[in-house]
PDB file of C-alpha atoms in Angstrom:
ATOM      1  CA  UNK W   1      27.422  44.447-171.769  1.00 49.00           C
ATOM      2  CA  UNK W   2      28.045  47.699-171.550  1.00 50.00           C
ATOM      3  CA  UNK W   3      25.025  48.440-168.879  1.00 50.00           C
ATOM      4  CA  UNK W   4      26.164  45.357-166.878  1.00 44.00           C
ATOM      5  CA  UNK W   5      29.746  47.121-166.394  1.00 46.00           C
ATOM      6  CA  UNK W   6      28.056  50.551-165.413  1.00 48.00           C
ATOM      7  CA  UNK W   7      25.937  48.830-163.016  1.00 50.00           C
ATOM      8  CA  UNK W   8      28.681  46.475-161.337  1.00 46.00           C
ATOM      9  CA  UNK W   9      30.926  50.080-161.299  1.00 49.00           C
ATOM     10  CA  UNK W  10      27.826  51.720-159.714  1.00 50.00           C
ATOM     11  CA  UNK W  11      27.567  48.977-156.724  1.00 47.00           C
ATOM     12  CA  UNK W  12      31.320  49.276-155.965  1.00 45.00           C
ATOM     13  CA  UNK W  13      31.152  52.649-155.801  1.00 45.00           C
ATOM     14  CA  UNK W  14      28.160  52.361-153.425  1.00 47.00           C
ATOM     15  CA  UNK W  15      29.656  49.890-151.329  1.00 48.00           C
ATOM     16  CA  UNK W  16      33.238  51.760-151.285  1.00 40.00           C
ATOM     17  CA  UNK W  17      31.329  54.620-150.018  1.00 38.00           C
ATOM     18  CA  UNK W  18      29.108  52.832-147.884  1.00 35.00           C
ATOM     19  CA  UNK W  19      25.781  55.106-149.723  1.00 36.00           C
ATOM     20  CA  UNK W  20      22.513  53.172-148.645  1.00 37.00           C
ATOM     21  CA  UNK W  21      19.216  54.016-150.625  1.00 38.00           C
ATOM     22  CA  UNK W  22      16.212  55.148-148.443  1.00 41.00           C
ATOM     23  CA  UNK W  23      13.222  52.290-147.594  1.00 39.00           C
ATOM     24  CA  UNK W  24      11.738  51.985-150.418  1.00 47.00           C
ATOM     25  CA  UNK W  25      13.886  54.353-153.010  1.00 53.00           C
ATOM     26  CA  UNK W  26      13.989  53.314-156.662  1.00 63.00           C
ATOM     27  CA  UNK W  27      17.403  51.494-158.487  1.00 63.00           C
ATOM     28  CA  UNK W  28      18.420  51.599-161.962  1.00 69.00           C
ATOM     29  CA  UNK W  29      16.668  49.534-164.093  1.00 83.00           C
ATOM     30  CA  UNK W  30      13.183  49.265-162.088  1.00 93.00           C
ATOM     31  CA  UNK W  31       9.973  50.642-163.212  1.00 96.00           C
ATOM     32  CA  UNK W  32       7.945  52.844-160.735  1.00 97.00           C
ATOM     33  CA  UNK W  33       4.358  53.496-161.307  1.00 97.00           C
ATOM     34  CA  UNK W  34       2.303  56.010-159.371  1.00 98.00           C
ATOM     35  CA  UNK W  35       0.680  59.550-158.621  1.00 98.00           C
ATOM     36  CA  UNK W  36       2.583  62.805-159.641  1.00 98.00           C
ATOM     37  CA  UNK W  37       2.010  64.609-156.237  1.00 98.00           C
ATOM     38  CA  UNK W  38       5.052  66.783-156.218  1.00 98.00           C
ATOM     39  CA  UNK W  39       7.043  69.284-159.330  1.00 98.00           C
ATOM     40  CA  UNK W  40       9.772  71.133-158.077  1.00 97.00           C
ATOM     41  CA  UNK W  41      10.947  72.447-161.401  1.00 97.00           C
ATOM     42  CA  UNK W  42      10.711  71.787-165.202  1.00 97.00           C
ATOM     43  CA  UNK W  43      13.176  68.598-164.525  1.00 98.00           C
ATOM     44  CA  UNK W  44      12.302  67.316-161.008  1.00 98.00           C
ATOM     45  CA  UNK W  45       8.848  65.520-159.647  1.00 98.00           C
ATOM     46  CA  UNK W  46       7.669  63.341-156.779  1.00 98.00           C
ATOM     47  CA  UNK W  47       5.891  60.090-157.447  1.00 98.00           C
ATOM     48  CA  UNK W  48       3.826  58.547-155.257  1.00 98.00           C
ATOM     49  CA  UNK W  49       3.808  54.851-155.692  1.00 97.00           C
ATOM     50  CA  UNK W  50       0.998  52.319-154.609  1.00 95.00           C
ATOM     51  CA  UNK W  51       3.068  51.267-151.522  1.00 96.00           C
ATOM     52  CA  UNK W  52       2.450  55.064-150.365  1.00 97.00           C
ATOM     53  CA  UNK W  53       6.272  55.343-150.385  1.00 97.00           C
ATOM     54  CA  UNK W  54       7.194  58.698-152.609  1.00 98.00           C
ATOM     55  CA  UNK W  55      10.349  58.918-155.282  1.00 97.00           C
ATOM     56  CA  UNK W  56      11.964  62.207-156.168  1.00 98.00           C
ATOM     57  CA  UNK W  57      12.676  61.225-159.686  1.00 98.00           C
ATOM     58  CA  UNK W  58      14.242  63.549-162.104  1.00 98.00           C
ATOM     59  CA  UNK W  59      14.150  63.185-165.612  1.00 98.00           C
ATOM     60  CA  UNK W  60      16.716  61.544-167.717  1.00 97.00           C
ATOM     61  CA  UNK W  61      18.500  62.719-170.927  1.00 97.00           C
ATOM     62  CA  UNK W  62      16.641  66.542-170.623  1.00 98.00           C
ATOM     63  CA  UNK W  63      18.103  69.632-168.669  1.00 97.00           C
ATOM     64  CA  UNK W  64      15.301  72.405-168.030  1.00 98.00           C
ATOM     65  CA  UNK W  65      16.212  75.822-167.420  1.00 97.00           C
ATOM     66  CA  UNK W  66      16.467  76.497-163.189  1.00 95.00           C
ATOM     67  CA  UNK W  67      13.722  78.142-161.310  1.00 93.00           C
ATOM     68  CA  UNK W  68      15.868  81.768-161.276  1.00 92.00           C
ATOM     69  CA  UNK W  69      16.127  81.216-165.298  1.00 95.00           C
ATOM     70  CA  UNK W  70      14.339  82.604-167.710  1.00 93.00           C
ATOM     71  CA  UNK W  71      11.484  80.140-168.727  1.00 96.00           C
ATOM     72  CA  UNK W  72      12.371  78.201-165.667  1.00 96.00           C
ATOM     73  CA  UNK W  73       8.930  79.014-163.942  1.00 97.00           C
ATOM     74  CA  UNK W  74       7.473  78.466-167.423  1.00 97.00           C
ATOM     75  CA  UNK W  75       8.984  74.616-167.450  1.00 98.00           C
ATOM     76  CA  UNK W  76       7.818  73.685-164.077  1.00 98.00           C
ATOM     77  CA  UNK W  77       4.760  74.943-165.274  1.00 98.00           C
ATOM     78  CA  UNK W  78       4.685  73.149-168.531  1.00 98.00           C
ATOM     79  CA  UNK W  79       5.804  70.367-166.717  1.00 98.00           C
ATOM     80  CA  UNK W  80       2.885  70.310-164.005  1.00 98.00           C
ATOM     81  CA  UNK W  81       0.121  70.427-166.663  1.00 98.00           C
ATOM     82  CA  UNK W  82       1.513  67.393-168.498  1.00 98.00           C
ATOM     83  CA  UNK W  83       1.742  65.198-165.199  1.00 98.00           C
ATOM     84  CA  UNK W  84       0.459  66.596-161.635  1.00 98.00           C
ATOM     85  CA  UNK W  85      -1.702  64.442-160.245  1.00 98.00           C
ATOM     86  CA  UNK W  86      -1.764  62.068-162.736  1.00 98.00           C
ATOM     87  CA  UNK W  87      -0.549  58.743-162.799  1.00 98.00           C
ATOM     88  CA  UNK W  88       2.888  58.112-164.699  1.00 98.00           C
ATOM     89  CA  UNK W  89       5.321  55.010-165.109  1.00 98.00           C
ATOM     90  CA  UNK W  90       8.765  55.910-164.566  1.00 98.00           C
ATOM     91  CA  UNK W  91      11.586  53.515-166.267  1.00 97.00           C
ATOM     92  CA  UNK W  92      14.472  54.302-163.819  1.00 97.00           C
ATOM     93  CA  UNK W  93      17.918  54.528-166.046  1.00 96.00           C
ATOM     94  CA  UNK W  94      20.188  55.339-162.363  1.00 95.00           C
ATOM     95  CA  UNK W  95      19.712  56.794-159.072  1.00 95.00           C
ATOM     96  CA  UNK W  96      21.739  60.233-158.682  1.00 94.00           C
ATOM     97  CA  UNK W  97      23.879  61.362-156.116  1.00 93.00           C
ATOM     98  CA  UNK W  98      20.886  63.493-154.894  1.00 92.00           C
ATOM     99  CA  UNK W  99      19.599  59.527-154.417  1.00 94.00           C
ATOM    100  CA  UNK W 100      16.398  60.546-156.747  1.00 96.00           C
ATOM    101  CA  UNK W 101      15.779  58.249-159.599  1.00 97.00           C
ATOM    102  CA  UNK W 102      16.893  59.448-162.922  1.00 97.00           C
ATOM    103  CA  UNK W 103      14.343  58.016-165.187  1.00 98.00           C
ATOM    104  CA  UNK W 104      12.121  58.323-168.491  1.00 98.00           C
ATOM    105  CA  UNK W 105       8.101  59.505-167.656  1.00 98.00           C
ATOM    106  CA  UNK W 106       5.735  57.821-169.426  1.00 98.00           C
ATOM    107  CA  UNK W 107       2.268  59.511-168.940  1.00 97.00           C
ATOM    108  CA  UNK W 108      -0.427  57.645-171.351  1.00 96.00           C
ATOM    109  CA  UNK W 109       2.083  56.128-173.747  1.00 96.00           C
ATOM    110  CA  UNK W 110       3.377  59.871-174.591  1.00 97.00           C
ATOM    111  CA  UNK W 111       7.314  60.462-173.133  1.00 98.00           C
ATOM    112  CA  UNK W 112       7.164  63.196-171.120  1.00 98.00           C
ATOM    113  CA  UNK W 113      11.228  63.792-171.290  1.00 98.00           C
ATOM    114  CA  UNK W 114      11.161  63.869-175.048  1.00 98.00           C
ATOM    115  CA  UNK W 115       7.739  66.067-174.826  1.00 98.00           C
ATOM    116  CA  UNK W 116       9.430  68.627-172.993  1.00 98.00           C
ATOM    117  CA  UNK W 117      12.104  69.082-175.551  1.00 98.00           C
ATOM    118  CA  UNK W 118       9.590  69.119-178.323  1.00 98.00           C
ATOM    119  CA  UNK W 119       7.989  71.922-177.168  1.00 98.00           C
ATOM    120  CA  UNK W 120      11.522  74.206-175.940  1.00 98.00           C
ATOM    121  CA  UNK W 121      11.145  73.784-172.326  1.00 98.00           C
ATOM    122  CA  UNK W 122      14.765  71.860-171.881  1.00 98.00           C
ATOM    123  CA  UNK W 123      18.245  71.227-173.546  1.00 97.00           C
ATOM    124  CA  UNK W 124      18.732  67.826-174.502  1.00 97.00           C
ATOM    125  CA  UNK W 125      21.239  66.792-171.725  1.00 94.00           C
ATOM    126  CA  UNK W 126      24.302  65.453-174.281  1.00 91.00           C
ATOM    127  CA  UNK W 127      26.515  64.839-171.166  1.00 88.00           C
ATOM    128  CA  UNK W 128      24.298  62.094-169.511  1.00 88.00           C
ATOM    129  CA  UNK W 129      23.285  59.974-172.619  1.00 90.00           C
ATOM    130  CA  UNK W 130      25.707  57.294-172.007  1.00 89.00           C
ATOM    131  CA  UNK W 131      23.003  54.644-171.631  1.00 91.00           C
ATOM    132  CA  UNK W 132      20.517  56.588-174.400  1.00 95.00           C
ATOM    133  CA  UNK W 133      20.025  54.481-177.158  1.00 95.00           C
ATOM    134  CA  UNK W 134      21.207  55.658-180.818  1.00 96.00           C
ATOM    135  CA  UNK W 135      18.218  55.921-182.082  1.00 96.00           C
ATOM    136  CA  UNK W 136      16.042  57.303-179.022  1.00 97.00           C
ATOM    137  CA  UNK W 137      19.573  60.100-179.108  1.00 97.00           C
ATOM    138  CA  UNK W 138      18.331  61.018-182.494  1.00 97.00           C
ATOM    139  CA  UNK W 139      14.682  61.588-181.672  1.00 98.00           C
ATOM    140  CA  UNK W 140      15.790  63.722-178.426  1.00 98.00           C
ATOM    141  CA  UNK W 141      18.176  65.719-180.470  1.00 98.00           C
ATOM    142  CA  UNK W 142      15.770  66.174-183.256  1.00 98.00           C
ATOM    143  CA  UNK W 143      13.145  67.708-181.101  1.00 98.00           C
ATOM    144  CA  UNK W 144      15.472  70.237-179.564  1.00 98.00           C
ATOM    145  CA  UNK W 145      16.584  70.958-182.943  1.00 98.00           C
ATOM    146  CA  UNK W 146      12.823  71.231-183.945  1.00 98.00           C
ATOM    147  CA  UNK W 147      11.823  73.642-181.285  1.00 98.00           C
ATOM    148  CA  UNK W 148      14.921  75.735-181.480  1.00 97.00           C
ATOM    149  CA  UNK W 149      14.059  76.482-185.198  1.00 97.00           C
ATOM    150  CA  UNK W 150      10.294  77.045-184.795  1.00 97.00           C
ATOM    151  CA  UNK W 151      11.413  79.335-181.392  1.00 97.00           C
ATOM    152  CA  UNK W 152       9.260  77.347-179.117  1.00 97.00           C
ATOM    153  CA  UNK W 153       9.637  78.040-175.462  1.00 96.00           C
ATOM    154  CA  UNK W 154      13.265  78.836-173.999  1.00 96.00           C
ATOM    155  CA  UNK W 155      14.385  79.423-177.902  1.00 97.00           C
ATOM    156  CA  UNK W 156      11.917  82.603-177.573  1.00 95.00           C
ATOM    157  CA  UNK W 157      14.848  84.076-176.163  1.00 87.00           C
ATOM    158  CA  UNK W 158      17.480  86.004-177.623  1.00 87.00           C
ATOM    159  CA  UNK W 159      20.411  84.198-176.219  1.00 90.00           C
ATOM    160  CA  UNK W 160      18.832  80.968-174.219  1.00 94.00           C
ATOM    161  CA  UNK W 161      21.325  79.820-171.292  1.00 94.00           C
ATOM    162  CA  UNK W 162      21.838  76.251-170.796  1.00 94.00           C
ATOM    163  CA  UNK W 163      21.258  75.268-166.883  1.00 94.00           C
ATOM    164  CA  UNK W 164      24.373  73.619-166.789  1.00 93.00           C
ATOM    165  CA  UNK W 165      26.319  76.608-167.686  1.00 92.00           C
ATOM    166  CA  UNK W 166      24.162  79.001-165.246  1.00 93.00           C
ATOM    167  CA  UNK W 167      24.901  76.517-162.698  1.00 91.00           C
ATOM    168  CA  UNK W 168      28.948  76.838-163.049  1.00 91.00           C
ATOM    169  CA  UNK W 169      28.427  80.056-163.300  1.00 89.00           C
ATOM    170  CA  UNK W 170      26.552  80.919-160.043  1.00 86.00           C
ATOM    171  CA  UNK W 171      29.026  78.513-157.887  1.00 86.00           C
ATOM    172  CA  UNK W 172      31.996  80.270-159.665  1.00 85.00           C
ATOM    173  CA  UNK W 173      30.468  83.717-158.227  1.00 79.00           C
ATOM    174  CA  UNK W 174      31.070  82.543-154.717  1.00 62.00           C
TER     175      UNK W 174
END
């Protein structure tokens, strides 16, 4: 029920706002399957589906550091061995207000999100879990918990800085 309510409140707000998807773009709740032809940084890749039409899809639930962050070339990085030029599924939770698809990549039946966590190249991304199930919440938090006690990745650092605070902080600079 609840799902149904975010996704009648999601095509109000499109239509109140008169927001139209691009030809082809991806909606909540689809699957996309495809080529991994694009990584723009440890959270971010482009899909290239059969149709030839390609999907900036981000990945749900996980926040990795930004390219100016330490270990942020070190995701995208991480993130382009696991799934450039491969072919991934992508289970589209929402499209963004960027209009990329927010979604969970599945690259032979491993989850990429939940991989990246595992091994300390992102934050489990607390504030956009509404939809995450209880139980898939637990598993995310565990492996950031995990690699933040064996000091995999980002948790190498001595005082790791969550994108989402570097990004209020660089706007609030001005």
């Amino acid at each position: 029920m609840r799902r149904l309510l975010w996704a009648l409140a999601a095509l109000l707000l499109a239509g109140c706002l008169e927001l139209e998807l691009p030809r082809g773009a991806a909606t909540g709740g689809e699957t996309l399957s495809g080529r991994v032809v694009g990584v723009a940084d440890g959270d971010t890749l482009t899909l290239l589906d059969d149709s030839l039409h390609e999907h900036k899809v981000r990945l749900a639930y996980v926040d990795a550091p930004e390219k100016a962050q330490a270990y942020g070339s070190a995701a995208k990085l991480r993130l382009s061995a696991l799934v450039y030029g491969r072919a991934v599924r992508a289970e589209v939770i929402e499209v963004d207000r960027y209009q990329r698809a927010v979604a969970r990549i599945w690259q032979d039946g491993q989850d990429i999100n939940l991989m990246m966590l595992r091994e300390g190249f992102a934050w489990h991304y607390r504030q956009y879990t509404r939809t995450q199930s209880d139980a898939e919440f637990a598993q995310y938090q565990d492996a950031e918990t995990a690699a933040r006690a064996e000091h995999m990745g980002l948790w190498q650092g001595q005082r790791p800085q969550a994108p989402w605070d570097y990004r209020h902080n660089r706007r609030n600079k001005g």
